[in-house]
CSV table of C-alpha atoms in Angstrom, one decimal:
chain,number,residue,atom,x,y,z
A,21,MET,CA,19.3,88.6,-133.1
A,22,PHE,CA,21.6,89.3,-135.8
A,23,VAL,CA,23.7,92.2,-134.7
A,24,ASP,CA,26.3,93.2,-137.6
A,25,LYS,CA,27.5,96.2,-136.6
A,26,ALA,CA,28.9,97.8,-133.1
A,27,LYS,CA,30.3,101.2,-131.8
A,28,ILE,CA,32.3,101.0,-128.6
A,29,TYR,CA,34.7,102.2,-126.2
A,30,VAL,CA,38.4,101.1,-125.3
A,31,LYS,CA,41.2,102.3,-122.9
A,32,ALA,CA,43.8,100.9,-121.9
A,33,GLY,CA,45.7,100.5,-118.7
A,34,ASP,CA,47.0,104.0,-117.1
A,35,GLY,CA,50.4,103.0,-116.3
A,36,GLY,CA,51.4,102.5,-112.5
A,37,ASP,CA,53.1,105.5,-110.8
A,38,GLY,CA,57.3,105.3,-110.3
A,39,LEU,CA,57.5,105.6,-105.8
A,40,VAL,CA,59.5,107.3,-103.7
A,41,ALA,CA,61.2,105.1,-100.9
A,42,PHE,CA,64.7,104.8,-99.2
A,43,ARG,CA,66.8,101.6,-98.2
A,44,ARG,CA,66.0,102.0,-94.4
A,45,GLU,CA,67.5,98.7,-92.4
A,46,LYS,CA,69.8,98.3,-89.5
A,47,TYR,CA,73.5,98.4,-90.2
A,48,VAL,CA,73.1,100.2,-93.9
A,49,PRO,CA,74.0,103.6,-93.3
A,50,GLU,CA,73.2,106.0,-96.3
A,51,GLY,CA,70.8,103.3,-98.0
A,52,GLY,CA,70.4,105.5,-100.6
A,53,PRO,CA,67.0,105.0,-102.7
A,54,ALA,CA,64.8,102.9,-103.7
A,55,GLY,CA,61.9,103.2,-105.3
A,56,GLY,CA,60.8,100.8,-108.0
A,57,ASP,CA,58.7,101.7,-111.1
A,58,GLY,CA,54.8,101.4,-112.2
A,59,GLY,CA,53.9,98.3,-113.7
A,60,ARG,CA,52.6,98.4,-117.2
A,61,GLY,CA,49.3,99.7,-118.1
A,62,GLY,CA,46.9,96.5,-119.7
A,63,ASP,CA,46.2,96.4,-123.4
A,64,VAL,CA,43.3,96.3,-124.9
A,65,ILE,CA,43.1,93.3,-127.4
A,66,PHE,CA,40.5,91.6,-129.9
A,67,ARG,CA,40.3,88.3,-130.8
A,68,VAL,CA,38.8,86.2,-133.0
A,69,ASP,CA,36.5,83.4,-132.1
A,70,GLU,CA,35.3,81.0,-134.6
A,71,GLY,CA,32.9,80.3,-132.2
A,72,LEU,CA,30.5,83.7,-132.5
A,73,ARG,CA,28.8,83.9,-135.5
A,74,THR,CA,27.4,87.7,-134.9
A,75,LEU,CA,28.3,91.1,-132.4
A,76,MET,CA,25.5,90.8,-130.5
A,77,ASP,CA,27.6,90.9,-127.2
A,78,PHE,CA,28.5,94.2,-128.0
A,79,ARG,CA,24.7,95.5,-128.3
A,80,TYR,CA,24.6,95.1,-124.1
A,81,GLN,CA,28.4,95.7,-123.4
A,82,ARG,CA,30.0,98.9,-125.1
A,83,HIS,CA,32.8,100.0,-122.5
A,84,PHE,CA,35.8,98.0,-122.0
A,85,LYS,CA,38.5,99.2,-119.9
A,86,ALA,CA,41.8,97.1,-118.9
A,87,GLN,CA,43.3,97.2,-116.0
A,88,ARG,CA,46.1,99.6,-115.3
A,89,GLY,CA,49.5,99.0,-113.6
A,90,GLU,CA,50.4,98.3,-110.3
A,91,LYS,CA,52.7,100.9,-108.3
A,92,GLY,CA,56.4,100.6,-107.4
A,93,ARG,CA,57.2,99.2,-104.2
A,94,ASN,CA,60.0,100.1,-101.6
A,95,LYS,CA,63.1,98.0,-101.9
A,96,SER,CA,63.6,98.5,-105.2
A,97,GLN,CA,60.8,96.2,-106.3
A,98,HIS,CA,58.8,97.1,-109.5
A,99,GLY,CA,54.7,97.2,-109.1
A,100,ALA,CA,53.4,94.6,-111.4
A,101,GLY,CA,52.2,94.6,-115.1
A,102,ALA,CA,48.4,94.4,-115.2
A,103,ASP,CA,46.9,91.4,-117.7
A,104,ASP,CA,45.8,92.3,-120.9
A,105,MET,CA,41.7,92.1,-121.7
A,106,ILE,CA,41.0,89.8,-124.6
A,107,VAL,CA,38.1,90.9,-126.2
A,108,ARG,CA,36.4,88.4,-128.1
A,109,ILE,CA,35.2,88.9,-132.0
A,110,PRO,CA,33.5,86.3,-134.5
A,111,PRO,CA,35.8,85.8,-137.6
A,112,GLY,CA,35.1,88.1,-140.7
A,113,THR,CA,34.8,91.0,-138.1
A,114,VAL,CA,36.4,94.7,-139.4
A,115,LEU,CA,38.2,96.6,-137.4
A,116,ILE,CA,37.5,101.1,-137.6
A,117,ASP,CA,38.9,103.9,-136.0
A,118,ASP,CA,35.6,106.1,-135.2
A,119,ASP,CA,37.8,109.7,-135.0
A,120,SER,CA,39.7,108.9,-138.8
A,121,GLY,CA,37.9,105.9,-140.3
A,122,GLU,CA,40.5,104.3,-141.1
A,123,VAL,CA,40.5,100.5,-140.7
A,124,ILE,CA,42.4,99.2,-138.5
A,125,ALA,CA,42.5,95.3,-138.5
A,126,ASP,CA,40.2,92.9,-141.2
A,127,MET,CA,40.0,89.7,-139.0
A,128,THR,CA,39.4,86.5,-140.6
A,129,ARG,CA,41.5,84.0,-139.3
A,130,HIS,CA,40.6,81.4,-135.3
A,131,GLY,CA,42.7,82.9,-132.6
A,132,GLN,CA,44.6,86.1,-135.2
A,133,GLU,CA,44.4,89.6,-132.8
A,134,VAL,CA,45.3,92.8,-132.6
A,135,VAL,CA,46.0,95.2,-130.0
A,136,VAL,CA,43.6,98.4,-130.6
A,137,ALA,CA,44.6,100.0,-127.7
A,138,LYS,CA,48.1,100.5,-125.5
A,139,GLY,CA,48.3,100.2,-122.2
A,140,GLY,CA,50.5,103.4,-120.8
A,141,ARG,CA,54.0,103.0,-119.8
A,142,GLY,CA,54.8,102.4,-115.7
A,143,GLY,CA,56.1,105.4,-114.1
A,144,ARG,CA,60.1,105.4,-112.9
A,145,GLY,CA,60.5,105.3,-108.9
A,146,ASN,CA,63.7,107.2,-107.7
A,147,ILE,CA,66.2,104.8,-107.6
A,148,ARG,CA,66.2,105.5,-111.6
A,149,PHE,CA,66.9,109.4,-111.2
A,150,ALA,CA,70.0,108.9,-108.7
A,151,THR,CA,72.9,110.6,-110.1
A,152,PRO,CA,76.6,111.3,-108.0
A,153,ASN,CA,75.6,114.9,-107.5
A,154,ASN,CA,72.0,113.7,-106.2
A,155,PRO,CA,72.4,110.7,-105.1
A,156,ALA,CA,69.5,109.7,-102.9
A,157,PRO,CA,66.8,111.9,-105.1
A,158,GLU,CA,63.6,112.7,-103.6
A,159,LEU,CA,61.8,112.4,-107.7
A,160,ALA,CA,59.7,109.6,-109.4
A,161,GLU,CA,57.2,109.8,-112.6
A,162,ASN,CA,53.5,109.3,-112.5
A,163,GLY,CA,52.2,106.3,-115.3
A,164,GLU,CA,51.2,107.0,-118.4
A,165,GLU,CA,47.5,107.5,-119.7
A,166,GLY,CA,46.6,104.4,-121.9
A,167,GLN,CA,45.4,104.9,-125.5
A,168,GLU,CA,41.4,105.2,-125.7
A,169,ARG,CA,39.5,105.4,-128.6
A,170,TYR,CA,36.6,105.4,-130.1
A,171,VAL,CA,35.7,101.3,-132.9
A,172,VAL,CA,33.4,100.7,-135.0
A,173,LEU,CA,33.0,97.1,-135.6
A,174,GLU,CA,31.4,95.9,-138.9
A,175,LEU,CA,30.9,91.4,-139.3
A,176,LYS,CA,31.2,90.7,-142.9
A,177,VAL,CA,29.6,87.1,-142.3
A,178,MET,CA,32.1,84.9,-143.0
A,179,ALA,CA,30.1,82.0,-145.8
A,180,ASP,CA,31.3,79.9,-149.2
A,181,VAL,CA,28.4,80.5,-150.6
A,182,GLY,CA,26.1,83.4,-150.7
A,183,LEU,CA,22.9,83.4,-152.0
A,184,VAL,CA,21.6,86.4,-153.9
A,185,GLY,CA,19.1,87.3,-155.7
A,186,PHE,CA,15.8,90.2,-155.9
A,187,PRO,CA,13.4,89.5,-152.7
A,188,SER,CA,10.6,86.6,-153.3
A,189,VAL,CA,12.3,84.7,-155.6
A,190,GLY,CA,13.5,81.7,-152.8
A,191,LYS,CA,16.2,82.5,-151.6
A,192,SER,CA,14.8,81.1,-147.7
A,193,THR,CA,13.0,78.8,-148.8
A,194,LEU,CA,16.5,77.0,-151.0
A,195,LEU,CA,18.3,77.1,-147.5
A,196,SER,CA,15.9,75.7,-145.4
A,197,VAL,CA,15.4,72.9,-147.6
A,198,VAL,CA,19.1,72.3,-148.0
A,199,SER,CA,19.8,73.3,-144.3
A,200,ALA,CA,18.7,73.3,-141.1
A,201,ALA,CA,18.4,76.4,-140.8
A,202,LYS,CA,15.2,78.0,-140.3
A,203,PRO,CA,14.7,81.7,-142.3
A,204,LYS,CA,11.5,83.3,-141.8
A,205,ILE,CA,9.9,82.3,-145.3
A,206,GLY,CA,6.8,84.8,-146.2
A,207,ALA,CA,4.9,85.7,-149.6
A,208,TYR,CA,6.3,89.8,-149.1
A,209,HIS,CA,9.3,91.6,-149.8
A,210,PHE,CA,12.3,91.7,-147.6
A,211,THR,CA,10.9,88.9,-145.6
A,212,THR,CA,14.5,88.5,-144.7
A,213,ILE,CA,16.2,91.8,-142.8
A,214,THR,CA,19.5,89.7,-141.7
A,215,PRO,CA,21.4,87.1,-142.6
A,216,ASN,CA,20.7,83.1,-142.1
A,217,LEU,CA,23.3,80.6,-142.2
A,218,GLY,CA,23.4,77.3,-142.3
A,219,VAL,CA,26.0,74.6,-142.9
A,220,VAL,CA,24.8,72.4,-146.3
A,221,ASP,CA,25.2,68.5,-146.2
A,222,VAL,CA,25.9,67.5,-149.9
A,223,GLY,CA,25.6,63.6,-149.4
A,224,ASP,CA,29.2,62.5,-150.0
A,225,GLY,CA,31.1,63.5,-147.1
A,226,ARG,CA,31.2,67.4,-148.5
A,227,SER,CA,29.9,70.4,-146.1
A,228,PHE,CA,30.3,73.7,-147.5
A,229,VAL,CA,28.4,77.2,-145.0
A,230,MET,CA,25.7,78.5,-147.0
A,231,ALA,CA,24.0,82.5,-146.1
A,232,ASP,CA,20.7,83.3,-147.6
A,233,LEU,CA,21.0,87.6,-148.1
A,234,PRO,CA,18.7,90.0,-147.5
A,235,GLY,CA,17.4,90.9,-151.1
A,236,LEU,CA,18.6,93.3,-153.3
A,237,ILE,CA,16.8,95.8,-155.5
A,238,GLU,CA,18.2,98.8,-157.8
A,239,GLY,CA,19.6,101.1,-156.5
A,240,ALA,CA,21.6,99.0,-153.4
A,241,HIS,CA,24.7,100.2,-153.9
A,242,GLU,CA,23.9,103.8,-152.9
A,243,GLY,CA,22.5,102.6,-149.9
A,244,VAL,CA,18.6,102.2,-151.0
A,245,GLY,CA,17.0,99.2,-149.6
A,246,LEU,CA,18.7,97.3,-147.0
A,247,GLY,CA,22.0,98.5,-149.0
A,248,HIS,CA,25.1,98.4,-148.1
A,249,GLU,CA,23.3,96.6,-144.4
A,250,PHE,CA,23.1,93.4,-147.3
A,251,LEU,CA,26.1,94.4,-149.8
A,252,ARG,CA,28.6,94.1,-147.0
A,253,HIS,CA,28.6,90.9,-146.0
A,254,ILE,CA,28.5,89.2,-150.1
A,255,GLU,CA,32.0,90.5,-150.0
A,256,ARG,CA,33.2,87.7,-148.3
A,257,THR,CA,31.6,84.9,-149.7
A,258,ARG,CA,33.4,82.3,-151.9
A,259,ILE,CA,31.3,82.0,-154.7
A,260,ILE,CA,27.6,83.1,-155.3
A,261,ILE,CA,24.8,81.4,-156.0
A,262,HIS,CA,22.2,83.6,-158.5
A,263,VAL,CA,18.6,82.6,-157.2
A,264,VAL,CA,16.1,83.9,-160.0
A,265,ASP,CA,12.5,83.9,-160.5
A,266,MET,CA,12.5,82.2,-163.7
A,267,ALA,CA,8.6,81.9,-163.4
A,268,GLY,CA,8.6,85.7,-163.4
A,269,SER,CA,6.7,86.2,-160.5
A,270,GLU,CA,4.9,90.1,-160.4
A,271,GLY,CA,5.6,90.6,-163.6
A,272,ARG,CA,9.4,91.1,-163.8
A,273,ASP,CA,11.8,89.7,-166.1
A,274,PRO,CA,14.3,87.1,-165.1
A,275,PHE,CA,16.9,88.4,-167.4
A,276,ASP,CA,16.5,92.0,-166.1
A,277,ASP,CA,16.3,91.5,-162.5
A,278,TRP,CA,19.6,89.2,-163.7
A,279,VAL,CA,21.1,92.0,-164.7
A,280,LYS,CA,20.4,94.8,-162.1
A,281,ILE,CA,21.6,92.5,-159.2
A,282,ASN,CA,25.1,92.3,-161.4
A,283,ASP,CA,25.7,95.4,-161.8
A,284,GLU,CA,24.4,95.9,-158.2
A,285,LEU,CA,27.0,94.1,-156.9
A,286,LYS,CA,29.9,95.3,-160.0
A,287,LEU,CA,28.9,99.4,-158.8
A,288,TYR,CA,29.8,98.3,-154.6
A,289,ASN,CA,33.1,96.3,-155.3
A,290,VAL,CA,35.1,95.3,-158.6
A,291,GLY,CA,35.9,92.5,-157.3
A,292,LEU,CA,32.7,90.8,-156.8
A,293,ALA,CA,32.1,90.8,-160.2
A,294,GLU,CA,34.7,87.9,-160.8
A,295,ARG,CA,33.7,86.3,-158.0
A,296,PRO,CA,32.1,82.8,-159.3
A,297,GLN,CA,28.6,82.1,-159.8
A,298,ILE,CA,25.8,80.0,-160.3
A,299,VAL,CA,22.2,80.8,-161.5
A,300,ALA,CA,19.5,79.1,-159.8
A,301,ALA,CA,16.9,79.6,-162.8
A,302,ASN,CA,13.8,79.0,-159.1
A,303,LYS,CA,10.0,78.3,-159.1
A,304,MET,CA,10.7,76.0,-162.5
A,305,ASP,CA,7.5,73.7,-161.5
A,306,MET,CA,5.3,76.6,-163.0
A,307,GLU,CA,4.0,76.9,-165.7
A,308,GLU,CA,5.6,80.2,-167.8
A,309,ALA,CA,9.1,79.3,-166.0
A,310,ALA,CA,10.1,76.5,-169.0
A,311,ALA,CA,10.0,79.2,-171.5
A,312,ASN,CA,11.0,81.9,-170.0
A,313,LEU,CA,13.4,79.4,-168.7
A,314,ALA,CA,14.7,79.1,-173.0
A,315,SER,CA,14.5,82.9,-173.4
A,316,PHE,CA,17.4,83.3,-170.6
A,317,ARG,CA,19.9,80.6,-171.4
A,318,GLU,CA,20.0,82.8,-174.9
A,319,ARG,CA,19.9,86.5,-174.0
A,320,ALA,CA,22.5,85.5,-170.8
A,321,GLY,CA,24.4,83.7,-173.3
A,322,ASN,CA,25.2,87.0,-175.3
A,323,VAL,CA,26.4,88.1,-172.3
A,324,ILE,CA,28.4,85.2,-170.4
A,325,PRO,CA,28.9,82.3,-172.8
A,326,ASN,CA,29.9,80.3,-170.4
A,327,LEU,CA,27.6,80.8,-167.7
A,328,GLU,CA,26.1,78.3,-165.5
A,329,ILE,CA,22.7,78.2,-165.5
A,330,LEU,CA,20.6,74.9,-163.6
A,331,PRO,CA,17.2,74.9,-163.5
A,332,ILE,CA,16.0,74.3,-159.9
A,333,SER,CA,12.3,74.1,-157.9
A,334,SER,CA,12.7,74.6,-153.9
A,335,LEU,CA,9.5,74.0,-153.2
A,336,THR,CA,9.5,70.0,-155.5
A,337,ARG,CA,12.6,69.8,-154.7
A,338,GLN,CA,13.8,69.4,-158.2
A,339,GLY,CA,17.6,69.5,-159.0
A,340,ILE,CA,18.6,70.7,-155.9
A,341,GLN,CA,20.9,68.0,-154.9
A,342,GLU,CA,22.6,68.8,-158.8
A,343,LEU,CA,23.0,72.5,-157.6
A,344,LEU,CA,24.6,71.3,-154.2
A,345,TYR,CA,27.1,68.9,-156.4
A,346,ARG,CA,28.6,72.0,-158.2
A,347,ALA,CA,28.7,74.7,-155.6
A,348,ALA,CA,30.6,71.7,-154.0
A,349,ASP,CA,33.1,71.3,-157.1
A,350,LEU,CA,33.3,74.9,-158.1
A,351,LEU,CA,34.6,75.5,-154.1
A,352,ASP,CA,36.5,72.1,-154.1
A,353,SER,CA,38.5,74.7,-156.9
A,354,ILE,CA,38.9,77.6,-155.8
A,355,PRO,CA,41.5,78.6,-152.4
A,356,GLN,CA,39.6,78.8,-148.8
A,357,ALA,CA,41.5,82.0,-147.7
A,358,PRO,CA,38.8,84.5,-147.9
A,359,ALA,CA,38.9,88.1,-149.2
A,360,VAL,CA,40.4,90.5,-146.8
A,361,GLU,CA,40.2,94.6,-147.0
A,362,GLU,CA,43.6,95.8,-148.2
A,363,VAL,CA,44.8,98.9,-146.5
A,364,THR,CA,46.1,101.0,-149.6
A,365,GLU,CA,50.2,101.2,-149.9
A,366,SER,CA,51.2,104.7,-151.4
A,367,ASN,CA,54.4,104.0,-153.6
A,368,GLU,CA,57.1,105.3,-150.7
A,369,ARG,CA,56.2,105.8,-147.3
A,370,LYS,CA,58.4,107.5,-144.6
A,371,VAL,CA,57.3,107.8,-141.2
A,372,TYR,CA,59.7,110.6,-139.4
A,373,LYS,CA,59.1,110.3,-135.3
A,374,LEU,CA,60.0,113.1,-133.3
A,375,ASN,CA,60.7,112.3,-129.7
A,376,PRO,CA,58.6,115.0,-127.4
A,377,ALA,CA,61.5,115.0,-125.0
A,378,ASP,CA,63.7,116.9,-128.0
A,379,ASP,CA,61.2,119.3,-129.0
A,380,ASN,CA,61.8,122.8,-127.3
A,381,SER,CA,59.2,124.5,-128.9
A,382,PHE,CA,56.8,126.5,-127.4
A,383,THR,CA,54.5,129.5,-127.4
A,384,ILE,CA,53.3,132.4,-124.0
A,385,THR,CA,50.0,134.1,-125.0
A,386,ARG,CA,48.2,136.2,-122.0
A,387,ASP,CA,44.4,135.9,-120.2
A,388,ASN,CA,44.0,138.7,-118.4
A,389,GLU,CA,47.1,139.4,-115.9
A,390,THR,CA,48.4,135.7,-116.2
A,391,TYR,CA,50.8,134.3,-118.6
A,392,VAL,CA,49.6,131.1,-120.1
A,393,VAL,CA,52.4,128.5,-121.8
A,394,HIS,CA,51.7,125.9,-124.5
A,395,SER,CA,54.4,123.0,-124.7
A,396,ALA,CA,53.7,119.9,-125.8
A,397,LYS,CA,56.5,118.9,-123.6
A,398,ILE,CA,56.3,120.6,-120.4
A,399,GLU,CA,52.7,119.5,-120.8
A,400,ARG,CA,53.8,116.1,-121.0
A,401,MET,CA,56.4,116.1,-118.6
A,402,LEU,CA,53.8,117.6,-115.4
A,403,LYS,CA,51.6,114.4,-116.5
A,404,ARG,CA,54.3,112.6,-115.8
A,405,MET,CA,56.2,114.3,-112.9
A,406,GLN,CA,55.1,114.0,-109.1
A,407,LEU,CA,55.3,117.3,-108.0
A,408,ASN,CA,55.3,117.0,-104.2
A,409,SER,CA,59.1,117.5,-103.9
A,410,HIS,CA,61.5,120.6,-104.0
A,411,ASP,CA,63.8,118.1,-106.6
A,412,ALA,CA,60.3,117.8,-108.6
A,413,ILE,CA,60.4,121.8,-108.7
A,414,LEU,CA,63.5,122.6,-109.6
A,415,LYS,CA,63.7,119.8,-112.2
A,416,LEU,CA,60.9,122.0,-113.6
A,417,ALA,CA,62.8,125.1,-113.3
A,418,ARG,CA,65.5,123.9,-115.1
A,419,THR,CA,63.9,122.7,-118.0
A,420,LEU,CA,61.8,125.9,-118.1
A,421,ARG,CA,65.2,127.8,-118.2
A,422,HIS,CA,67.0,125.5,-120.8
A,423,MET,CA,64.4,125.8,-123.4
A,424,GLY,CA,64.3,129.2,-122.6
A,425,VAL,CA,61.0,130.1,-121.2
A,426,ASP,CA,62.1,132.3,-118.6
A,427,GLU,CA,63.5,134.6,-120.8
A,428,GLU,CA,60.8,135.0,-123.4
A,429,LEU,CA,58.4,135.6,-120.1
A,430,ARG,CA,60.8,138.5,-118.6
A,431,LYS,CA,60.6,140.2,-122.2
A,432,ARG,CA,56.9,140.0,-122.8
A,433,GLY,CA,56.6,142.0,-118.9
A,434,ALA,CA,56.6,139.0,-116.7
A,435,VAL,CA,57.6,140.2,-113.1
A,436,GLU,CA,58.1,139.1,-109.8
A,437,GLY,CA,54.5,137.7,-108.3
A,438,THR,CA,53.3,136.7,-111.7
A,439,ILE,CA,51.2,134.4,-111.8
A,440,VAL,CA,52.2,131.7,-114.9
A,441,ARG,CA,49.6,128.6,-115.9
A,442,ILE,CA,50.8,125.8,-117.4
A,443,ALA,CA,48.4,122.9,-119.0
A,444,ASP,CA,46.2,122.9,-115.3
A,445,PHE,CA,49.5,123.9,-112.9
A,446,GLU,CA,50.1,127.0,-111.6
A,447,PHE,CA,53.2,129.0,-110.6
A,448,GLU,CA,54.4,132.2,-109.4
A,449,PHE,CA,57.2,134.1,-111.3
A,450,VAL,CA,60.6,134.6,-108.8
A,451,GLU,CA,62.2,136.3,-111.0
A,452,SER,CA,65.4,135.7,-108.1
A,453,SER,CA,65.8,132.9,-108.6
A,454,SER,CA,64.4,131.9,-112.3
A,455,TYR,CA,62.3,129.7,-110.9
A,456,TYR,CA,58.1,128.9,-110.2
């Protein structure tokens, strides 16, 4: 089964917790703090593997979670960092953040890597908090949470040559003739509903990858028919072979078909109009084909003077070898670098990052008799701090006092015993010592 779109959840590893420990060895009086830092959480990294051709694996596994770092140890030993989680994806995959719609990366080269979710930092052990005033702190931090996000993966097939055209013009038959691929072939529209890839051996030592892409219809750029499900894949091809039913089956005009398909390509992506194109005039074994070809050459020449039109018949294999030679020659003359998705750049981009530790802003609201304090700095501090020691409570109280939270609570009417909630924690306001 060919899968070209998937939505997955990724979660980087949390950092390991820091440790509160002290040296307790014989003949080492007043050994001091010896709690190590926690290890870093593992990143989630996407890596291109050219051996993959589909997103089939993501149909069954949709959650990817990296390991968390180890906790700090005694004797001042740091916890080990976790291994990164490597997620293999096929070349041509575009990674998109599901919440913002931002393109994270366009992965096209074998071995290319990108960090999609960064692991959390390890918490500091009590050796980090020792000061001359407090040489034996009972204070340590929890590990930082790893990043998590939903990511949409869109695969754009990486092929040298893409076959385009209306349904039932003979694209699948052509691919089956020139390669070992076995696409489904039928005398009805949309026989091909997913791209088929085949390696074509030209016969002179050269080869290339050809993709039989689902048939287009008018309005495809707006999602009509298979719409964007098809057009996404044609963006990667280096040249286009436009297969036209020159016999005019089903009463269609070959020239009108050619014009409509080109218009759809241009409306979806202007760059596709500039992609090198060869017209494969198919079904030349039928009676009406010769007259239609002459008319087609005249009318198409008025639109694109130097348009290459090669008569072929997939059924009798007439002109097939000439088409392959011409495609190979054209591929040799153009660069091999695939088109990649580019993020638009502004003329001047300035990014100012505010350290949460420097943001002393806060707000206070009432929930019945409870005062609720909202502050990014304090909430982040509560997440990291291990509130199971007297030193930790004193550190939090000093922070609140220096930020002015105590004074503001008094102005709002807080008295001895008033309940104050910060994030998921509730404290009792103690007027006499100004901490909770």
